[in-house]
Coordinates of C-alpha atoms and ligand atoms in Angstrom, one line a residue:
M1 CA -0.4 0.2 -0.2
E2 CA 3.0 2.3 0.0
N3 CA 2.3 5.9 -2.3
Q4 CA -1.4 5.4 -1.7
I5 CA -3.8 6.7 1.3
R6 CA -3.9 4.1 3.9
P7 CA -7.6 2.9 4.0
H8 CA -9.1 3.4 6.9
L9 CA -10.4 0.7 9.7
V10 CA -12.7 1.8 13.0
L11 CA -11.8 -1.0 15.8
I12 CA -14.6 -0.8 18.3
P13 CA -13.8 -2.8 21.8
P14 CA -16.3 -3.0 24.5
P15 CA -14.3 -1.1 28.1
L16 CA -13.2 -4.3 29.2
K17 CA -9.4 -4.8 30.1
G18 CA -9.7 -8.9 28.5
H19 CA -11.7 -7.5 25.2
I20 CA -9.2 -4.4 24.7
T21 CA -6.6 -5.9 25.2
P22 CA -6.6 -8.4 21.9
M23 CA -8.6 -5.5 20.1
L24 CA -5.2 -3.2 20.5
Q25 CA -3.1 -6.4 19.2
L26 CA -5.4 -6.5 16.3
A27 CA -5.1 -3.3 15.3
T28 CA -0.9 -3.0 15.5
I29 CA -1.0 -6.1 13.5
L30 CA -3.8 -4.6 11.1
H31 CA -1.7 -1.3 11.2
S32 CA 1.6 -3.0 10.2
K33 CA -0.6 -4.2 7.0
G34 CA -0.8 -0.5 5.9
F35 CA -3.8 0.3 7.6
F36 CA -5.3 3.5 8.9
I37 CA -6.1 2.8 12.4
N38 CA -9.7 4.4 14.4
I39 CA -10.0 3.2 18.0
A40 CA -13.7 4.3 18.8
H41 CA -14.4 3.1 22.7
T42 CA -16.2 5.0 25.7
Y43 CA -15.0 6.9 27.9
F44 CA -14.6 4.8 30.8
N45 CA -12.1 2.4 30.7
S46 CA -10.6 4.1 28.1
P47 CA -6.5 3.2 26.6
N48 CA -4.0 5.7 26.7
P49 CA -3.6 7.5 23.4
S50 CA 0.1 7.9 24.5
N51 CA 0.8 4.7 24.4
H52 CA -0.1 4.6 21.0
P53 CA 0.9 7.2 19.0
N54 CA 0.1 5.9 15.4
F55 CA -3.6 5.3 16.3
N56 CA -6.3 7.8 16.4
F57 CA -9.0 7.6 19.1
L58 CA -12.3 8.6 18.9
P59 CA -14.6 8.1 22.1
F60 CA -18.3 8.3 22.8
F61 CA -20.4 8.5 25.9
D62 CA -20.9 5.1 27.7
G63 CA -23.8 6.2 30.3
L64 CA -22.8 3.6 32.6
S65 CA -23.7 4.5 36.3
N66 CA -20.4 4.0 39.0
T67 CA -22.7 1.6 40.8
Q68 CA -22.9 -0.8 37.6
I69 CA -19.0 -0.6 36.7
T70 CA -18.4 -1.4 40.4
S71 CA -21.4 -4.2 40.4
K72 CA -19.7 -6.5 37.9
N73 CA -22.9 -7.5 36.4
F74 CA -21.8 -7.8 33.0
I75 CA -25.4 -8.8 31.6
D76 CA -26.7 -5.4 33.2
I77 CA -23.7 -3.4 32.0
A78 CA -23.2 -5.0 28.1
S79 CA -27.7 -4.9 27.8
T80 CA -26.8 -0.4 29.2
L81 CA -23.7 0.1 27.3
N82 CA -25.7 -1.3 24.0
T83 CA -28.6 0.7 24.8
N84 CA -26.2 3.9 25.4
C85 CA -23.7 3.8 23.3
A86 CA -26.1 3.4 20.0
S87 CA -26.6 7.1 18.9
P88 CA -23.4 8.6 20.3
L89 CA -21.6 5.8 18.2
K90 CA -23.9 6.7 15.5
E91 CA -23.0 10.4 15.3
R92 CA -19.1 10.1 16.1
L93 CA -18.7 7.3 12.8
I94 CA -21.6 9.6 11.0
H95 CA -18.5 13.0 11.9
H96 CA -15.3 10.7 11.3
K97 CA -16.5 9.7 7.9
A98 CA -17.9 13.0 6.4
K99 CA -14.6 14.2 7.9
L100 CA -12.4 11.5 5.5
E101 CA -14.5 12.4 2.8
E102 CA -13.6 16.0 2.6
H103 CA -10.3 14.9 2.2
D104 CA -11.2 11.6 -0.7
E105 CA -10.7 9.1 2.2
K106 CA -12.6 6.4 3.1
I107 CA -14.1 4.0 5.9
A108 CA -12.9 0.7 4.8
C109 CA -14.1 -2.0 7.5
I110 CA -15.9 -1.7 10.8
I111 CA -14.2 -4.2 12.7
Y112 CA -16.3 -4.8 16.3
D113 CA -16.0 -6.5 19.4
G114 CA -18.9 -9.6 19.2
F115 CA -20.4 -7.6 22.8
F116 CA -21.5 -4.6 20.9
H117 CA -24.4 -5.9 18.9
F118 CA -25.7 -3.2 17.9
I119 CA -23.1 -2.1 16.0
D120 CA -24.1 -5.1 12.9
S121 CA -27.3 -2.9 12.0
L122 CA -25.6 0.7 12.4
A123 CA -23.0 -0.6 10.1
K124 CA -25.2 -1.9 7.7
E125 CA -27.3 1.8 8.1
L126 CA -24.4 3.5 7.5
K127 CA -23.3 1.9 4.6
L128 CA -20.2 0.7 6.2
P129 CA -18.8 -3.1 5.7
S130 CA -18.4 -4.5 8.5
I131 CA -16.4 -7.1 10.5
V132 CA -17.0 -9.0 14.4
F133 CA -14.5 -10.1 16.3
R134 CA -15.0 -12.8 18.8
T135 CA -12.5 -12.5 21.7
T136 CA -13.4 -15.9 23.6
S137 CA -12.4 -19.3 22.3
A138 CA -13.7 -20.6 19.0
T139 CA -15.6 -23.5 21.4
N140 CA -17.4 -21.0 23.9
I141 CA -19.4 -19.2 20.8
L142 CA -20.5 -22.3 19.8
T143 CA -21.9 -23.2 23.4
Y144 CA -24.0 -19.7 22.9
H145 CA -25.6 -22.2 19.7
V146 CA -26.0 -24.6 22.3
C147 CA -27.7 -22.6 24.9
A148 CA -29.7 -21.2 22.8
H149 CA -30.8 -24.8 21.4
L150 CA -31.2 -26.3 25.1
H151 CA -33.5 -23.9 25.9
A152 CA -35.8 -24.3 23.0
K153 CA -36.1 -27.8 23.7
G154 CA -37.2 -26.7 27.4
Y155 CA -33.6 -28.1 29.4
L156 CA -33.2 -24.9 31.2
P157 CA -33.1 -24.4 33.8
L158 CA -30.8 -27.5 33.9
Q159 CA -30.5 -30.0 36.2
D160 CA -28.0 -30.2 38.8
S161 CA -28.4 -34.1 39.2
K162 CA -27.2 -33.9 35.4
S163 CA -24.1 -31.6 36.1
S164 CA -21.4 -33.7 35.1
D165 CA -23.4 -35.2 32.1
L166 CA -22.0 -34.5 28.3
V167 CA -23.8 -32.2 26.2
P168 CA -24.9 -34.4 23.4
E169 CA -24.5 -31.1 21.3
L170 CA -21.3 -30.7 21.9
D171 CA -19.9 -33.5 23.8
I172 CA -16.8 -32.7 25.0
L173 CA -18.5 -30.7 27.6
R174 CA -20.6 -31.1 30.8
F175 CA -23.5 -29.4 31.3
K176 CA -21.4 -27.9 34.1
D177 CA -19.0 -26.4 31.4
L178 CA -21.6 -24.0 29.5
P179 CA -21.6 -20.8 30.8
I180 CA -25.1 -20.9 31.6
F181 CA -24.9 -23.1 34.2
N182 CA -25.3 -21.6 37.9
L183 CA -26.6 -18.4 36.8
T184 CA -29.3 -16.7 39.1
N185 CA -30.6 -15.1 35.7
P186 CA -30.2 -17.7 32.8
H187 CA -33.0 -16.1 30.7
D188 CA -31.2 -12.3 30.9
F189 CA -28.4 -14.5 29.4
L190 CA -30.1 -15.9 26.7
H191 CA -31.7 -12.7 26.2
G192 CA -28.1 -11.2 25.5
I193 CA -26.8 -14.6 23.7
S194 CA -29.5 -14.1 21.1
K195 CA -29.2 -10.7 19.9
T196 CA -25.4 -12.2 19.8
L197 CA -26.1 -14.9 17.3
S198 CA -29.0 -13.0 14.9
I199 CA -25.9 -11.0 14.1
T200 CA -25.6 -11.7 10.1
P201 CA -21.1 -11.2 9.8
L202 CA -19.9 -11.7 6.5
G203 CA -16.9 -12.6 8.2
V204 CA -15.8 -13.8 12.2
I205 CA -11.9 -12.8 13.3
F206 CA -11.0 -15.2 16.2
N207 CA -7.9 -15.1 19.0
T208 CA -7.5 -18.6 18.3
V209 CA -5.2 -20.8 16.3
E210 CA -6.4 -23.8 14.1
S211 CA -4.7 -26.2 15.9
L212 CA -6.4 -25.6 19.4
E213 CA -9.3 -25.4 18.2
D214 CA -9.9 -27.2 14.8
S215 CA -13.0 -28.7 15.4
S216 CA -14.8 -25.7 16.8
L217 CA -14.3 -23.4 13.9
N218 CA -15.4 -26.3 11.4
H219 CA -18.5 -26.7 13.3
L220 CA -19.0 -22.6 13.2
Q221 CA -18.1 -22.7 9.5
H222 CA -21.1 -25.2 8.8
L223 CA -23.2 -23.4 11.0
Y224 CA -22.6 -19.0 10.4
N225 CA -21.5 -20.3 6.7
V226 CA -19.2 -17.0 6.7
N227 CA -15.6 -16.4 6.7
L228 CA -14.0 -17.0 9.7
F229 CA -10.4 -16.0 10.3
P230 CA -8.9 -17.7 13.4
I231 CA -5.7 -15.2 13.6
G232 CA -4.2 -15.7 17.0
P233 CA -2.9 -16.2 18.8
L234 CA -2.5 -12.1 18.5
H235 CA -0.1 -10.7 21.8
M236 CA 2.1 -13.4 19.6
L237 CA 1.6 -11.6 16.7
S238 CA 1.5 -7.9 17.7
N239 CA 4.4 -9.0 19.9
E240 CA 3.4 -5.6 21.8
S241 CA 1.3 -7.1 25.1
N242 CA 3.3 -5.0 27.2
N243 CA 2.6 -2.0 26.0
I244 CA -1.1 -1.9 26.5
S245 CA -1.4 -2.5 30.3
I246 CA -4.0 -0.9 31.6
L247 CA -2.6 -1.4 35.7
P248 CA 1.0 0.1 36.1
E249 CA 3.4 -3.4 36.2
S250 CA 5.5 -4.9 38.6
D251 CA 9.3 -4.7 37.1
R252 CA 10.4 -6.4 40.7
C253 CA 8.8 -9.5 40.0
I254 CA 11.1 -10.2 36.5
S255 CA 14.6 -9.4 39.0
W256 CA 12.9 -11.6 41.7
L257 CA 12.6 -14.7 38.9
N258 CA 16.4 -14.1 37.5
N259 CA 17.1 -15.8 40.7
K260 CA 15.3 -18.2 41.4
A261 CA 15.6 -22.1 39.4
R262 CA 14.5 -23.5 36.2
K263 CA 10.3 -24.0 36.2
S264 CA 10.8 -24.2 40.1
V265 CA 7.9 -21.1 40.2
L266 CA 4.2 -21.6 40.6
Y267 CA 2.6 -18.2 38.9
V268 CA -0.7 -17.2 40.6
S269 CA -3.1 -15.0 39.3
L270 CA -6.9 -14.9 38.8
G271 CA -7.3 -12.3 36.2
S272 CA -8.4 -9.1 36.3
I273 CA -11.8 -9.2 37.6
A274 CA -12.5 -11.9 40.1
S275 CA -12.7 -10.9 43.8
W276 CA -11.7 -12.5 47.4
E277 CA -12.8 -12.1 50.8
E278 CA -9.7 -12.4 53.3
K279 CA -10.4 -15.4 54.3
E280 CA -10.0 -17.1 51.5
L281 CA -6.9 -15.1 50.9
T282 CA -5.4 -16.4 53.8
E283 CA -5.8 -20.0 52.8
M284 CA -4.5 -19.2 49.7
A285 CA -1.2 -17.6 51.2
C286 CA -1.1 -21.1 53.9
G287 CA -1.8 -23.8 51.0
L288 CA 0.8 -22.0 48.9
V289 CA 3.5 -21.6 51.8
K290 CA 2.9 -25.3 53.2
S291 CA 3.4 -26.4 49.6
R292 CA 6.5 -25.1 49.9
Q293 CA 7.1 -24.0 45.9
N294 CA 8.4 -21.1 44.7
F295 CA 5.4 -18.8 44.3
L296 CA 4.4 -15.2 42.3
W297 CA 1.1 -14.2 43.2
V298 CA -0.8 -11.3 42.0
I299 CA -3.3 -10.2 44.1
R300 CA -4.6 -6.4 42.5
P301 CA -4.8 -3.7 44.5
E302 CA -8.9 -3.7 44.7
T303 CA -9.2 -7.1 46.2
V304 CA -8.4 -6.5 49.5
T305 CA -8.1 -3.2 51.1
E306 CA -5.3 -3.7 52.8
V307 CA -2.3 -5.8 51.5
I308 CA 0.4 -5.3 54.2
A309 CA -2.4 -5.3 56.7
W310 CA -3.7 -8.1 55.8
L311 CA -0.3 -10.0 55.4
E312 CA 0.4 -8.6 59.5
S313 CA -2.7 -10.3 60.2
L314 CA -1.0 -13.9 58.9
S315 CA 0.3 -16.2 61.5
E316 CA 3.9 -15.7 62.0
D317 CA 4.9 -19.2 60.4
I318 CA 3.0 -18.4 57.3
K319 CA 4.4 -14.6 57.2
L320 CA 8.0 -16.2 57.6
G321 CA 7.5 -18.8 54.6
V322 CA 5.5 -16.5 52.4
A323 CA 8.9 -13.8 52.4
E324 CA 10.9 -16.8 51.6
K325 CA 9.4 -18.8 49.0
G326 CA 6.8 -15.5 47.8
C327 CA 6.8 -12.8 45.9
I328 CA 3.5 -10.7 46.0
V329 CA 3.2 -8.0 43.4
K330 CA -0.5 -5.7 42.7
W331 CA 0.4 -6.1 38.4
A332 CA 2.9 -8.8 36.4
P333 CA 4.2 -8.2 33.0
Q334 CA 1.9 -11.3 32.5
S335 CA 3.6 -12.4 29.2
E336 CA 7.2 -12.0 30.3
V337 CA 6.3 -13.9 33.4
L338 CA 5.2 -17.1 31.7
A339 CA 7.6 -16.6 29.2
H340 CA 10.5 -17.0 31.9
E341 CA 12.4 -19.9 32.2
A342 CA 11.6 -20.1 36.2
V343 CA 8.0 -20.4 35.8
G344 CA 6.7 -23.8 35.7
G345 CA 3.3 -23.6 36.7
F346 CA 0.4 -21.3 36.5
W347 CA -2.3 -21.0 38.5
S348 CA -4.9 -19.7 36.4
H349 CA -9.1 -18.7 36.6
C350 CA -8.4 -19.5 32.6
G351 CA -9.9 -16.6 31.0
W352 CA -9.1 -16.7 27.4
N353 CA -6.0 -14.4 27.0
S354 CA -4.0 -16.0 30.2
T355 CA -4.9 -19.5 28.8
L356 CA -3.4 -18.2 25.4
E357 CA -0.7 -16.6 27.0
S358 CA 0.1 -19.8 28.8
L359 CA 0.0 -22.2 26.4
C360 CA 1.9 -20.3 23.8
E361 CA 4.5 -20.8 26.3
G362 CA 4.3 -24.0 27.6
I363 CA 3.2 -23.7 30.8
P364 CA 0.6 -25.8 32.4
I365 CA -1.9 -24.8 34.3
I366 CA -4.2 -25.3 37.7
C367 CA -8.2 -24.2 36.5
Q368 CA -9.5 -22.5 38.3
P369 CA -12.9 -21.1 37.0
Y370 CA -15.0 -18.7 37.7
F371 CA -17.7 -17.9 34.9
G372 CA -18.8 -17.4 31.7
D373 CA -16.1 -18.7 29.1
Q374 CA -13.5 -19.6 31.7
R375 CA -15.1 -23.1 32.3
V376 CA -15.2 -23.4 28.8
N377 CA -11.6 -22.8 28.5
A378 CA -11.0 -25.0 31.6
R379 CA -12.5 -28.0 30.5
L380 CA -9.9 -27.7 27.2
L381 CA -7.1 -27.5 29.0
S382 CA -7.7 -30.3 31.0
H383 CA -9.6 -32.5 29.1
V384 CA -9.6 -31.9 25.2
W385 CA -5.4 -30.1 25.3
K386 CA -4.5 -32.1 28.6
V387 CA -2.1 -29.4 29.5
G388 CA -4.5 -28.5 32.7
L389 CA -5.7 -29.8 36.2
E390 CA -9.3 -29.8 37.1
W391 CA -9.4 -29.4 40.8
C392 CA -12.0 -29.2 43.1
N393 CA -11.9 -25.4 43.5
V394 CA -12.1 -25.8 47.4
M395 CA -10.9 -22.2 48.5
E396 CA -9.1 -24.6 51.7
R397 CA -5.4 -24.9 52.0
E398 CA -4.9 -28.5 52.5
E399 CA -6.5 -28.7 49.0
I400 CA -3.7 -25.9 47.6
E401 CA -1.4 -28.0 49.5
K402 CA -2.1 -31.0 47.4
V403 CA -3.0 -29.2 43.8
V404 CA 0.1 -27.0 44.0
R405 CA 2.4 -30.3 44.4
R406 CA 0.9 -31.7 42.2
L407 CA 1.4 -29.3 39.3
M408 CA 5.1 -27.9 40.2
V409 CA 6.7 -31.9 42.2
N410 CA 4.3 -34.8 41.0
Q411 CA 5.2 -37.5 38.0
E412 CA 1.7 -35.9 37.3
G413 CA 2.6 -32.4 36.4
E414 CA 6.0 -33.4 34.6
E415 CA 3.2 -35.0 32.1
L416 CA 1.4 -32.1 31.8
R417 CA 4.8 -29.8 31.2
K418 CA 6.0 -32.8 28.5
R419 CA 2.3 -32.1 26.6
A420 CA 2.4 -28.6 27.2
I421 CA 5.3 -27.8 25.2
E422 CA 4.4 -29.8 22.4
L423 CA 1.2 -27.9 21.5
K424 CA 3.4 -24.9 22.5
H425 CA 5.3 -25.8 19.2
E426 CA 2.7 -26.2 17.4
I427 CA 1.1 -23.3 18.5
R428 CA 4.0 -21.4 17.3
L429 CA 3.9 -23.2 13.7
D430 CA 0.4 -22.5 12.6
L431 CA 2.1 -18.9 13.7
S432 CA 4.0 -18.7 10.4
G433 CA 1.4 -20.9 9.0
S434 CA -2.4 -21.3 9.2
S435 CA -2.8 -17.4 11.2
C436 CA -0.6 -15.9 8.7
D437 CA -2.9 -17.1 6.2
A438 CA -5.9 -16.3 8.0
L439 CA -4.2 -12.9 8.6
N440 CA -3.2 -12.4 5.0
G441 CA -7.3 -13.2 3.3
L442 CA -8.7 -11.1 5.9
V443 CA -6.5 -8.0 4.6
K444 CA -7.5 -9.8 1.0
C445 CA -11.4 -9.1 2.4
I446 CA -11.0 -5.7 3.3
L447 CA -8.9 -4.1 0.7
S448 CA -11.4 -6.1 -2.1
G449 CA -14.5 -4.7 -0.2
N450 CA -15.9 -8.6 0.1
V451 CA -16.7 -7.6 4.1
Ligands
UDP501 N1 -2.8 -9.5 32.9 C1 -1.2 -9.0 32.8 N2 -1.0 -8.6 34.9 C2 -2.0 -9.7 35.4 C3 -2.7 -10.2 35.4 C4 -3.5 -10.1 34.4 O1 -0.9 -8.2 32.2 O2 -1.3 -8.8 36.7 C5 -3.6 -9.6 31.9 C6 -3.2 -10.8 31.2 O3 -1.9 -10.9 30.3 C7 -4.2 -11.3 30.3 C8 -5.6 -9.6 31.0 O4 -4.7 -9.8 32.0 O5 -3.9 -10.5 28.9 C9 -6.5 -11.0 31.4 O6 -7.3 -11.4 30.3 P1 -8.1 -12.8 30.4 O7 -8.6 -13.0 29.2 O8 -6.9 -13.7 31.3 O9 -9.1 -13.0 31.6 P2 -10.2 -11.7 32.2 O10 -9.4 -10.9 33.0 O11 -10.9 -10.7 31.3 O12 -11.0 -12.1 33.0

């Protein structure tokens, strides 16, 4: 595209870290392919423009209340954003489109997160081509179809007695792995899903790779009959994950890791959303110390009001154990940590980004999913790819000590580590193979106006 005006793309992430990060990575990749990048974003959780001097930022009003933001009720947040953002975003896009047209430039395509289902009809109204970007696994998107099917067949609410049965339409999962399981109000969720599924995109971008999700991608292709672009793992392709953190990172942990033996450290981070009571943190601290393994533990500031005071309240032997074996930080440069040779295991909530980051470095996982797609990812990790340990998720020190030793010390953990390294090589082959082809296909599709 040299000597030509760069075609403009507008990328639209919702204001959630697990969604903004991969969208910015996608933006970086597409910028390197010659596109001019515009990021349309809400004021809440807005990315920092000074970290991305090559991008243009288009903020729009979100109308989220503070109560909603602190509630962490994502179904409510999603529904509010899909209502409140429609007209401010429309104005933004109309204004930007007109501005570009003054200079004989145009928007080649809108790439929006599937979380914002209203954008499908908005793009059509503005006669702009659009593509959906899915930031979860392809298998998770498949569960949406399955849940809608189960609903239509009168299976909901799911019965506890059937929780361990395999889902007939997707038999790698059990009913309890579905995002809908245990929801207090599955109907709100289904309502959101039905809107998401009614989107008729011409293309869907996935942050995944064929070697991990070939069968789910084929299944989706069959259902959607649209162009699917599995172009992950985006953090590897963009090479930029460290520049786009929302929270300040602690470099202290890297120097701490530098002094530890190979594969001797368990990295503990349960994501950017989940929070615990002090009692649970205390059980975690005791379990970790009793396992006698080194650990690097992320405790986000909002998780516990006073980390220092909480640490002080621990018994003397546990305090000593934490000081001797542990390093606690508020936020870690996760990709760098997982790539560090001292790290031998990850205790994770199995968010999709964390899952991919761990797989890319060949690090096996203790799976502690909480909600949504995390349970699907945990099942894939433990049952399908066989690089993760499913455990009882009971936050008690004895259980924690046992599971940490299973991963870090026992033969079982060694087997998982071997398999994780094999999978890492397969993913890296995909990076220069199928993901690269899918990326080139996407660029071609956008430039030819076939989206
Ligand atoms: N992350 C990080 N440092 C931390 C904890 C998390 O950089 O201390 C990043 C992590 O690398 C991942 C993202 O935060 O890219 C979390 O996304 P994920 O999809 O795993 O889970 P979510 O937080 O959205 O539930």
